[in-house]
Coordinates of C-alpha atoms and ligand atoms in Angstrom, one line a residue:
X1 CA 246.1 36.3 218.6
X2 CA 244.6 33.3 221.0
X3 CA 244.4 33.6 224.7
X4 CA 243.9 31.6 227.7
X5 CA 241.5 33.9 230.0
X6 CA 242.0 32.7 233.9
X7 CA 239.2 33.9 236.5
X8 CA 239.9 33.7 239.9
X9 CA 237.5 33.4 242.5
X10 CA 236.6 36.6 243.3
X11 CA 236.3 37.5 239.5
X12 CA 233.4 34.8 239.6
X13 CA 231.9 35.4 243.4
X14 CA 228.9 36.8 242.1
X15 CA 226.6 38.1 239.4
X16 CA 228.3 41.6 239.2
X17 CA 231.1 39.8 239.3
X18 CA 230.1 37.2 236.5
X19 CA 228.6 39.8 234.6
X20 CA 232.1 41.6 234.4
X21 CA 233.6 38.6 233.2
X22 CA 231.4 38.4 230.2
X23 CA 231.9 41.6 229.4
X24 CA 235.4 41.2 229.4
X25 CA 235.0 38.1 227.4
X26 CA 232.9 39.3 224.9
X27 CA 235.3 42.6 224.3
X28 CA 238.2 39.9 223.6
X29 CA 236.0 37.9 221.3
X30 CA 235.1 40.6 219.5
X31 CA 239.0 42.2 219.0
X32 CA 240.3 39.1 218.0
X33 CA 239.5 37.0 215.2
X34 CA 240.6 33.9 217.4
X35 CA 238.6 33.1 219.9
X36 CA 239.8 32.6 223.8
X37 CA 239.4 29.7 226.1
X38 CA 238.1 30.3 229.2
X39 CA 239.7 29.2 232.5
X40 CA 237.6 29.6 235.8
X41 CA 238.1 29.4 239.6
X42 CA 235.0 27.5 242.0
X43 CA 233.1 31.0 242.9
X44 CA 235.1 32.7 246.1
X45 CA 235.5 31.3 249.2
X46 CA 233.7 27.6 247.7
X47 CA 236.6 25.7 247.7
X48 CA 237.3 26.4 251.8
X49 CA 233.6 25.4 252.3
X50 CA 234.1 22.0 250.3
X51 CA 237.5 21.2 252.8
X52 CA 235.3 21.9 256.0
X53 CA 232.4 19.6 254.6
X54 CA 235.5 16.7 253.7
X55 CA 236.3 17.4 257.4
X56 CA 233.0 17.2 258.5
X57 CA 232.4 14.0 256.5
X58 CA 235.7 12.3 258.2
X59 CA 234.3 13.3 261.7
X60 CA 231.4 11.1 260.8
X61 CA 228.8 14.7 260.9
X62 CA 226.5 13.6 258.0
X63 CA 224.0 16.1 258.7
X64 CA 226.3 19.2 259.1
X65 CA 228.2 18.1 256.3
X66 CA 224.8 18.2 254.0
X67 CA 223.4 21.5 255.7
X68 CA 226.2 23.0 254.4
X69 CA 226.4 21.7 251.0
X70 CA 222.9 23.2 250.9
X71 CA 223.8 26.2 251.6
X72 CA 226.2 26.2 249.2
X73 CA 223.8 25.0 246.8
X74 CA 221.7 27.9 247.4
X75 CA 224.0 30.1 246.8
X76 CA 224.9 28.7 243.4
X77 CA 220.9 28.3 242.1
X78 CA 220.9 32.5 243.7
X79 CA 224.0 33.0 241.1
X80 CA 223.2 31.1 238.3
X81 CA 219.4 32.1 238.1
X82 CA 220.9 35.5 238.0
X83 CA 223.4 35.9 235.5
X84 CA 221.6 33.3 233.0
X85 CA 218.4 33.8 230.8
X86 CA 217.9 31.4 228.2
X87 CA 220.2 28.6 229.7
X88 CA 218.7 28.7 232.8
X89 CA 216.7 25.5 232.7
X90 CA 219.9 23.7 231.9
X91 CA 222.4 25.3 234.0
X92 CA 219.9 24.8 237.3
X93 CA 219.8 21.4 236.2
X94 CA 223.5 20.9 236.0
X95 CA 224.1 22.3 239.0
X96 CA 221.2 20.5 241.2
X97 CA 222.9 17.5 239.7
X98 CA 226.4 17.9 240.7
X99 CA 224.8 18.5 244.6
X100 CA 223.0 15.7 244.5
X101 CA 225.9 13.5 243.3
X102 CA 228.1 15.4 245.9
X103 CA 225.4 14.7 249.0
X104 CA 225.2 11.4 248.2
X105 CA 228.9 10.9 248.4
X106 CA 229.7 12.9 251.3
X107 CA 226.8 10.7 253.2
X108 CA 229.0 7.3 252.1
X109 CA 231.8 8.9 253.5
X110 CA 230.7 9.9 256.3
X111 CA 229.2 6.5 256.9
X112 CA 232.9 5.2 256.6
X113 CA 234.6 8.0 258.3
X114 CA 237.2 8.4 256.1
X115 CA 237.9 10.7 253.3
X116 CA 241.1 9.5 251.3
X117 CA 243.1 11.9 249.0
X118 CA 240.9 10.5 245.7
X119 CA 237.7 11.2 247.9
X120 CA 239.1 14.5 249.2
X121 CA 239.4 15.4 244.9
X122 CA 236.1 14.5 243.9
X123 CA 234.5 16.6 246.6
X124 CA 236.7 19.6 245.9
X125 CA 236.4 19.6 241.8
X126 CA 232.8 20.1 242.8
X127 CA 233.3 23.8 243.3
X128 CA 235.4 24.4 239.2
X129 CA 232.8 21.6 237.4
X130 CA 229.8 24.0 239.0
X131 CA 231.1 27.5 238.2
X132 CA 232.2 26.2 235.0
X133 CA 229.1 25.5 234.2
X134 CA 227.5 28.5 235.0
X135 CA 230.0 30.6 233.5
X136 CA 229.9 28.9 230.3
X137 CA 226.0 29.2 230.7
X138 CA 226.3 32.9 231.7
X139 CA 228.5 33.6 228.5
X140 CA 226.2 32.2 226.0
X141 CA 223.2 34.1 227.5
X142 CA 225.1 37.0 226.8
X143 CA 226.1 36.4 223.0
X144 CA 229.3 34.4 223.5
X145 CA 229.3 31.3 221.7
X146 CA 229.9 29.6 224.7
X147 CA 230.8 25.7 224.9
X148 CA 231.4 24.1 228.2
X149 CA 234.2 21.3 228.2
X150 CA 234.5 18.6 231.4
X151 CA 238.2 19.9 232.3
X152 CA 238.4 15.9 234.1
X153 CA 238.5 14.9 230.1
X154 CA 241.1 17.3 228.9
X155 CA 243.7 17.7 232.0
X156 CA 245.7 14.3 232.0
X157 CA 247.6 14.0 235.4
X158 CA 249.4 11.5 237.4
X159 CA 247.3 9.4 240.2
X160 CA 249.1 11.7 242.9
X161 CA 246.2 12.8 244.7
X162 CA 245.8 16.2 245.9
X163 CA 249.2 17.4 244.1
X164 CA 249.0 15.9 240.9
X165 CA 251.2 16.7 238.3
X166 CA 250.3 17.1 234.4
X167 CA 250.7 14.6 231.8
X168 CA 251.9 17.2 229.0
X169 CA 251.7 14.7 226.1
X170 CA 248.6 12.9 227.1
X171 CA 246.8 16.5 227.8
X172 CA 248.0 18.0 224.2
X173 CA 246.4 14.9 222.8
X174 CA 243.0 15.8 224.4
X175 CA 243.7 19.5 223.5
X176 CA 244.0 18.8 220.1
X177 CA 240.9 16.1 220.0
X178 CA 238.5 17.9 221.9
X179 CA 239.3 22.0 222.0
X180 CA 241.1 23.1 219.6
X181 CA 238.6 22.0 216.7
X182 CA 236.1 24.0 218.6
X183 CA 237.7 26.8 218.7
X184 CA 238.9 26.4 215.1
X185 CA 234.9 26.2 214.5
X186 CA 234.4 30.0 216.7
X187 CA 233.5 28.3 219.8
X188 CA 234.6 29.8 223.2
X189 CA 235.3 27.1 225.4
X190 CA 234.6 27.1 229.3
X191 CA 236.3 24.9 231.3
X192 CA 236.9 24.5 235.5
X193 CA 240.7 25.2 236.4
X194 CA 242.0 22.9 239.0
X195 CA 240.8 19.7 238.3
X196 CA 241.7 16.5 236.2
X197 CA 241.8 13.1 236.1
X198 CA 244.4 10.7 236.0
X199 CA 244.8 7.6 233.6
X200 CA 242.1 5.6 235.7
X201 CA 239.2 8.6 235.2
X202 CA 239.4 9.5 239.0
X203 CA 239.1 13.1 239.5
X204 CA 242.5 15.1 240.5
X205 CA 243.0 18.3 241.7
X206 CA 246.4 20.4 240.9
X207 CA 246.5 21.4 244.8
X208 CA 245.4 24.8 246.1
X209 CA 245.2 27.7 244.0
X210 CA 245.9 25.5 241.1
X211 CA 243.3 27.3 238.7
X212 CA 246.3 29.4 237.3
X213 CA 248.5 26.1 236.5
X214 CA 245.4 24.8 234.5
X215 CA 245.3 28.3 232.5
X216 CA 249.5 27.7 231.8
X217 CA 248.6 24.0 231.0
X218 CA 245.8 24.4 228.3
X219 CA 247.7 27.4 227.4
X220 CA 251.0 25.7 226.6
X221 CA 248.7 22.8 224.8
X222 CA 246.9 25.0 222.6
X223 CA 250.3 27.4 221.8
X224 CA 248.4 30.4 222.9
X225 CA 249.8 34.0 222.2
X226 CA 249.0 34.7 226.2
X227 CA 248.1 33.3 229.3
X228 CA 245.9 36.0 230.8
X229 CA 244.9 35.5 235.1
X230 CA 242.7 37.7 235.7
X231 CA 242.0 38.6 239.5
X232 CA 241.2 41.1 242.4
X233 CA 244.3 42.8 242.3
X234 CA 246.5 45.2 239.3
X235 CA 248.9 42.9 238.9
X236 CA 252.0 41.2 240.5
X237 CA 252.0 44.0 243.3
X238 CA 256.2 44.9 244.9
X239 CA 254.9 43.3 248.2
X240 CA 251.8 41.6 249.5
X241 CA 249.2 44.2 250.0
X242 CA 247.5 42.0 253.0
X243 CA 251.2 43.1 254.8
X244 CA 252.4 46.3 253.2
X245 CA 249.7 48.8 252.8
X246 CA 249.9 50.4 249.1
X247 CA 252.4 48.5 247.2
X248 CA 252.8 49.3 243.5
X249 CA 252.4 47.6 240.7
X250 CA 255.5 45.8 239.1
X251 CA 254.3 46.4 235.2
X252 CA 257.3 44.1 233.9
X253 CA 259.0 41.0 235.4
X254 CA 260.9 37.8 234.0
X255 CA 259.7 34.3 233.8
X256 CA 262.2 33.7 236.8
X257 CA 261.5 36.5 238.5
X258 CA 257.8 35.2 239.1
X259 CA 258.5 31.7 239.6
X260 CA 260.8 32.9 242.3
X261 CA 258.3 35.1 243.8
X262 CA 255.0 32.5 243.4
X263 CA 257.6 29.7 245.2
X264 CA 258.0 32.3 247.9
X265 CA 254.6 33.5 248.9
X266 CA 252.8 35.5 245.8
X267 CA 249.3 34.5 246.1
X268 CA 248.6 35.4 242.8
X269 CA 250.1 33.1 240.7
X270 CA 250.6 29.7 241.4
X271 CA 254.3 28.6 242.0
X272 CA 253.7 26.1 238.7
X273 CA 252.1 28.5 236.5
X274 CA 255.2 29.4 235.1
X275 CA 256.4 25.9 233.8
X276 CA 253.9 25.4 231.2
X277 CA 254.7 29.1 229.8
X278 CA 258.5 28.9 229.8
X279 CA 258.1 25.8 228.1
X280 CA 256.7 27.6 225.1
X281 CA 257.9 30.7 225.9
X282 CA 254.4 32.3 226.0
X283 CA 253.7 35.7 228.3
X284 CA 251.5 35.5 230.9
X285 CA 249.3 39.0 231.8
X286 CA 248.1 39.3 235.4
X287 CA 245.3 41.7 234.9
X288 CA 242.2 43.2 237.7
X289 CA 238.8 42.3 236.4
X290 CA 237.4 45.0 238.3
X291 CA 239.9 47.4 236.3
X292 CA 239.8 45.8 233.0
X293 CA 241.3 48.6 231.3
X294 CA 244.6 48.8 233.5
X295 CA 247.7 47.1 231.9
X296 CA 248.2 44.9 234.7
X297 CA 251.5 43.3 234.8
X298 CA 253.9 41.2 232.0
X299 CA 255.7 38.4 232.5
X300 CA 258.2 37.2 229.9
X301 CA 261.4 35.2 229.6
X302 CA 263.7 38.7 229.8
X303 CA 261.6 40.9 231.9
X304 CA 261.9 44.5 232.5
X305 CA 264.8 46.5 231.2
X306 CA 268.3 46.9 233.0
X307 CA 267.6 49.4 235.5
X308 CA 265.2 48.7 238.0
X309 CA 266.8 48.0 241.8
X310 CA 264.7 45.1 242.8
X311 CA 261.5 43.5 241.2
X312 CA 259.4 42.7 244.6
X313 CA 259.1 41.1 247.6
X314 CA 257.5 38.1 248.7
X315 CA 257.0 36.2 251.9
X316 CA 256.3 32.6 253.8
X317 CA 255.4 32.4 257.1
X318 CA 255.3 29.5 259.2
X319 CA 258.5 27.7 258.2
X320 CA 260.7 25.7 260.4
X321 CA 264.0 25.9 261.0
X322 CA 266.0 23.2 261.5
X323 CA 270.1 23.2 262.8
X324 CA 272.1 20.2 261.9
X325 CA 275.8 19.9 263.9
X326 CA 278.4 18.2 263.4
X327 CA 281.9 19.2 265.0
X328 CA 283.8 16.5 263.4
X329 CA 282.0 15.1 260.2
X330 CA 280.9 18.6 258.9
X331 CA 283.4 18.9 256.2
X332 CA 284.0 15.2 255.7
X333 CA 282.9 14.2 252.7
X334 CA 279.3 12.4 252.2
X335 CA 278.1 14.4 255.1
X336 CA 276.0 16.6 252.9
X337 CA 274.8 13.6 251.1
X338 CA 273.9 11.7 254.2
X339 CA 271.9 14.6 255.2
X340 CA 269.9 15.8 252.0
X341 CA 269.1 12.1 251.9
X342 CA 267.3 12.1 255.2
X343 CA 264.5 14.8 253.3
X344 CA 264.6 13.1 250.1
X345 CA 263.3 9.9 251.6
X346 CA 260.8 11.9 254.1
X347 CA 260.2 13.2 250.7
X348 CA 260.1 17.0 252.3
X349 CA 261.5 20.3 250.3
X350 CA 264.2 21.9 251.7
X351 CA 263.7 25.9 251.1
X352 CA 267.0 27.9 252.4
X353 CA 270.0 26.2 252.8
X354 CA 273.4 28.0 254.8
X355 CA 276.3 26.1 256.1
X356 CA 278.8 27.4 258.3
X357 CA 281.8 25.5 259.9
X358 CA 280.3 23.1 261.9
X359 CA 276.8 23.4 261.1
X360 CA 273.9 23.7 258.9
X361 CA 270.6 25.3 259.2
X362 CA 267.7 24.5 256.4
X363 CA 264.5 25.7 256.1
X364 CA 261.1 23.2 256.2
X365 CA 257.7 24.4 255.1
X366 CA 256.0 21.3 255.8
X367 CA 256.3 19.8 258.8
X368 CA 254.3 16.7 258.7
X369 CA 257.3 14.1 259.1
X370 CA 259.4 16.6 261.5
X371 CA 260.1 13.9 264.1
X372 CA 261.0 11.7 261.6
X373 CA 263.8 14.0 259.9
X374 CA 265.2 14.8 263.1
X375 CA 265.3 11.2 264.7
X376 CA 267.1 10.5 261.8
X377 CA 269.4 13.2 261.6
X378 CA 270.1 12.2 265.7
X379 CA 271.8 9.5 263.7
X380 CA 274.9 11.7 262.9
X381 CA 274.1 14.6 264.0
X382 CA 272.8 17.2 267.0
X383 CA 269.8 18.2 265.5
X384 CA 267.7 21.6 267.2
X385 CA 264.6 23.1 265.6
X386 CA 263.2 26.6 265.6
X387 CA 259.3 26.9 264.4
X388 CA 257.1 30.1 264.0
X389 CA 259.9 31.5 261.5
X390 CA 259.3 32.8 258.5
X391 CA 261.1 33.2 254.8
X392 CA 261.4 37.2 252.9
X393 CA 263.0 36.9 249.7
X394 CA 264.2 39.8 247.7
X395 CA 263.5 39.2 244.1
X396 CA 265.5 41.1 241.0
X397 CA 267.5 40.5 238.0
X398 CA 269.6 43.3 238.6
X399 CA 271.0 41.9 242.2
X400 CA 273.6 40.6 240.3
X401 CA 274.7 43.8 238.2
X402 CA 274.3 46.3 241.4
X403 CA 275.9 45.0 244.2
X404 CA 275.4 47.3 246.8
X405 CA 272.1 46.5 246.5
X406 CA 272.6 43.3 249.3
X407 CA 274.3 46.1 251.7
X408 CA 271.1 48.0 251.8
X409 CA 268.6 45.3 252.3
X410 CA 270.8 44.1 254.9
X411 CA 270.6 47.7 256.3
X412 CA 267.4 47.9 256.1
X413 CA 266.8 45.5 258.5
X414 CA 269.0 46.2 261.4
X415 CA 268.0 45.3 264.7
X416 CA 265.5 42.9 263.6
X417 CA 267.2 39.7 264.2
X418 CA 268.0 37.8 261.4
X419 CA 268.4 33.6 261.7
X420 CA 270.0 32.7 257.9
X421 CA 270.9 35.0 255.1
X422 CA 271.7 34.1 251.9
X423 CA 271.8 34.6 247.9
X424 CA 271.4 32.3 245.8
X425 CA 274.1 31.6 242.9
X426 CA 271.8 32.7 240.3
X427 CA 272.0 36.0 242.5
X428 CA 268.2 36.9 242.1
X429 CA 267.2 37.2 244.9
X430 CA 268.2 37.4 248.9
X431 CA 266.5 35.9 251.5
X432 CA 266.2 36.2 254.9
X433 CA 265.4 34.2 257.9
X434 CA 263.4 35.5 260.6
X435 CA 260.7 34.8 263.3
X436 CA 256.8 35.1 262.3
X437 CA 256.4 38.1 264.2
X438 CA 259.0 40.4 262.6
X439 CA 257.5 40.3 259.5
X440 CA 255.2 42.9 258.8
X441 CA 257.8 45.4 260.4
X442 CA 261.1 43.9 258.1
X443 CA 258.6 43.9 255.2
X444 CA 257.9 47.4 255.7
X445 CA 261.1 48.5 256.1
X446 CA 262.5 46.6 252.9
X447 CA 259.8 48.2 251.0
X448 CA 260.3 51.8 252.3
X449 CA 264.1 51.2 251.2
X450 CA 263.6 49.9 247.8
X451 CA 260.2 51.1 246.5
Ligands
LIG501 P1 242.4 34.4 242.5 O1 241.2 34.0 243.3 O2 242.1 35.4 241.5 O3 243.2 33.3 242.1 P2 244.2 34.8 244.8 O4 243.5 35.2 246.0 O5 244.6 33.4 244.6 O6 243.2 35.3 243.6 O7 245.5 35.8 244.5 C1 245.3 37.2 244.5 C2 245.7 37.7 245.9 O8 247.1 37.4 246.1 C3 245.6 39.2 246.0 O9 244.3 39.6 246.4 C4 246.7 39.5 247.1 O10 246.1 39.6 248.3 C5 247.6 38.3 247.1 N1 249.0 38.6 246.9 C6 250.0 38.2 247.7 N2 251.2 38.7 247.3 C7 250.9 39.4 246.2 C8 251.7 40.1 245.2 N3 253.1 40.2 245.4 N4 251.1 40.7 244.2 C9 249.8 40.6 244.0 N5 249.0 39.9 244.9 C10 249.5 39.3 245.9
LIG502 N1 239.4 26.8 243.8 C1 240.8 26.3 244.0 C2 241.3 26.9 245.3 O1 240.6 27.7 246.0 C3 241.7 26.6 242.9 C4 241.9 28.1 242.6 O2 241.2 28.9 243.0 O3 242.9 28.3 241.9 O4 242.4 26.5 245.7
LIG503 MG1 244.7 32.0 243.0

């Protein structure tokens, strides 16, 4: 059996950490007669630090900029001298390198003041090409045959900076030139989730938390038996734990259960992970790497068995709302056109979508061409906007089977004002709209009701 194995950040913050990790690496090495590839985050918290010193850079604050890259550089020799013995020399060397290279640029562009989007890559990939390099370092220090691969020459993506989107073809290609003969050969190879590089060579990062999508990617490329992301918590949890104290662990869900779930606010997978693995229809494990020997949680393209009242919950703060009237055009027809067309060209996602007689209320997540939209909109339109609103969604197969279920979630909530309800035709999930600050309480009270 072949696996992808994902670390996050925390399951690379440190040297206990690290040293966990190997262990866990060496245990799968040792089951299997296939070797894994290895998938790993920028160490915990890095990737933050590298957006403040892009920041920094654009405000023209050389020296603050490099005072914290040293920092972070000291924190990386303190990591990497620990967890390494006989790679050491090598690993320092790398990684004394990479901040070099990285000072050097964030001076230039803090001469300029300006960091565009490719600039704004380079800088973050720093934090995946460094604990790459210790991992892979760490691993064959500690009897792994260990071989570190530059992720930029694998992961083919599109020039869209910031957000950019896999090349499946051209990264299978690189898959099959440049990893899968090594692991063919016994090798383990080590490379930095995150990152690529589009047809040009410049660096490009998948956007935030995109170290999971890399694991689906290289997955789906090699035709692994499993995606495994391994992280900080047992698994998908029924509710973010940051909101509902003790959730429990959901030990079975369906491809679309987790894709509806990561869209709508589960940290712990990326919203894209999932393409990659439906595409082949391979399982992806969420497993803790501080409890190695839980089962964590399986996701595959049926899910649990018939049965279980709802899957989890998930939520999105800080949406927008935004209320489009029309008494007279409403139900004439083009209207809906007219309107969806105005956030296609602002090229923003529409999240919830309810219409009612003369009206229509969607949901925005990102905001950056608001006035735009609505000025727009003002063309045909009264247009009023509600912000500091947030998105729950109630995900389960069996919504559609158990129908009664909707009538208690709805009753769960009462007298918590609700904005927009709906369900979705697939009927998987409900969602509810309703201001930032009633969501710890609804979220408590939908998880008392269901779990
Ligand atoms: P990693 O660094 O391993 O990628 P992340 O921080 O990206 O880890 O994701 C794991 C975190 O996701 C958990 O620590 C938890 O706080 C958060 N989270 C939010 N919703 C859920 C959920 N439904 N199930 C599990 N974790 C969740
Ligand atoms: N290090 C990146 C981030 O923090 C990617 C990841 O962790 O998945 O967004
Ligand atoms: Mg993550």
């Amino acid at each position: 059996m072949t696996v992808v194995m994902k670390f996050g950040g925390t399951s690379v913050a440190d040297p206990d950490a690290i040293s966990r990790l190997t262990g866990i690496v060496r245990q799968q090495r040792a089951k299997e007669d296939d070797p894994p590839l290895v998938v790993v985050s920028a160490l915990a918290g890095v990737t933050d630090k590298l957006v403040a010193v892009a920041r920094l850079a654009e405000e023209g604050d050389a020296a603050r900029a490099e005072a914290e890259l040293r920092t972070l550089l000291e924190r990386h020799v303190s990591v990497a001298s620990a967890v390494t013995s006989a790679s050491r020399a090598a690993v320092l060397a790398h990684v004394n390198k990479e901040f070099d290279e990285l000072i050097g640029l964030v001076h230039a562009l803090a001469v300029l003041r300006e960091v565009s989007p490719r600039s704004y890559d380079a800088v973050l990939a720093a934090g995946e090409v460094i604990s790459s390099r210790i991992v892979a370092g760490a691993l064959a220090d500690h009897r792994v045959p260990a071989e570190w691969v530059d992720a930029r020459r694998v992961l083919v993506t599109d020039a869209e900076h910031n957000a950019a989107v896999p090349d499946m073809l051209g990264t299978e290609e690189r898959v099959r030139e440049d990893v899968a003969p090594r692991i063919a050969a016994g090798a383990v190879p080590v490379l930095g989730g995150f990152i690529g590089a589009a047809s040009n060579r410049a660096t490009t990062t998948l956007g935030r938390g995109g170290s999971d999508y890399s694991a689906a990617i290289f997955g789906a490329a090699l035709g692994v038996d499993e995606i495994q992301i391994w992280t900080d918590v047992d698994g998908m949890l029924t509710a973010d734990p940051r909101i509902v104290p003790q959730p429990r662990v959901v030990p079975q869900l369906s491809f679309a259960e987790a894709s509806e779930l990561a869209y709508f606010g589960a940290k712990v997978l990326h919203p894209s992970t999932i393409l990659p693995a439906v595409a082949k229809n391979i399982p992806v494990r969420i497993l803790n790497s501080r409890r190695p020997e839980n089962p964590g949680t399986l996701i595959t393209a049926d899910g649990a068995p018939a049965g279980t009242p709802l899957t989890a919950l998930a939520c999105k703060r800080d949406v927008t709302v935004i209320d489009i009237t029309s008494t007279r055009m409403l139900m004439a027809h083009g209207f809906l056109r007219r309107l969806f067309e105005v956030f296609e060209r602002f090229k923003t996602p529409v999240d919830v979508v309810t219409t009612s007689e003369v009206s229509v209320s969607v949901t925005i997540d990102d905001t950056r061409r608001l006035e735009g939209i609505v000025d727009n909109l003002r063309n045909f339109a009264e247009v009023s906007c509600e912000r500091e609103m947030a998105i729950i969604c109630a995900v389960g197969e069996n919504l559609r089977a158990d129908t009664a279920l909707f009538g208690r979630a709805v009753t769960a909530l009462e007298r918590i004002p609700l904005r927009l309800v709906s369900q979705a035709a697939s009927r998987r999930n409900i969602t509810f709209v309703l201001r930032n600050t009633d969501v710890p309480h609804a979220m408590m009270r939908l998880h008392e009701t269901f779990f």
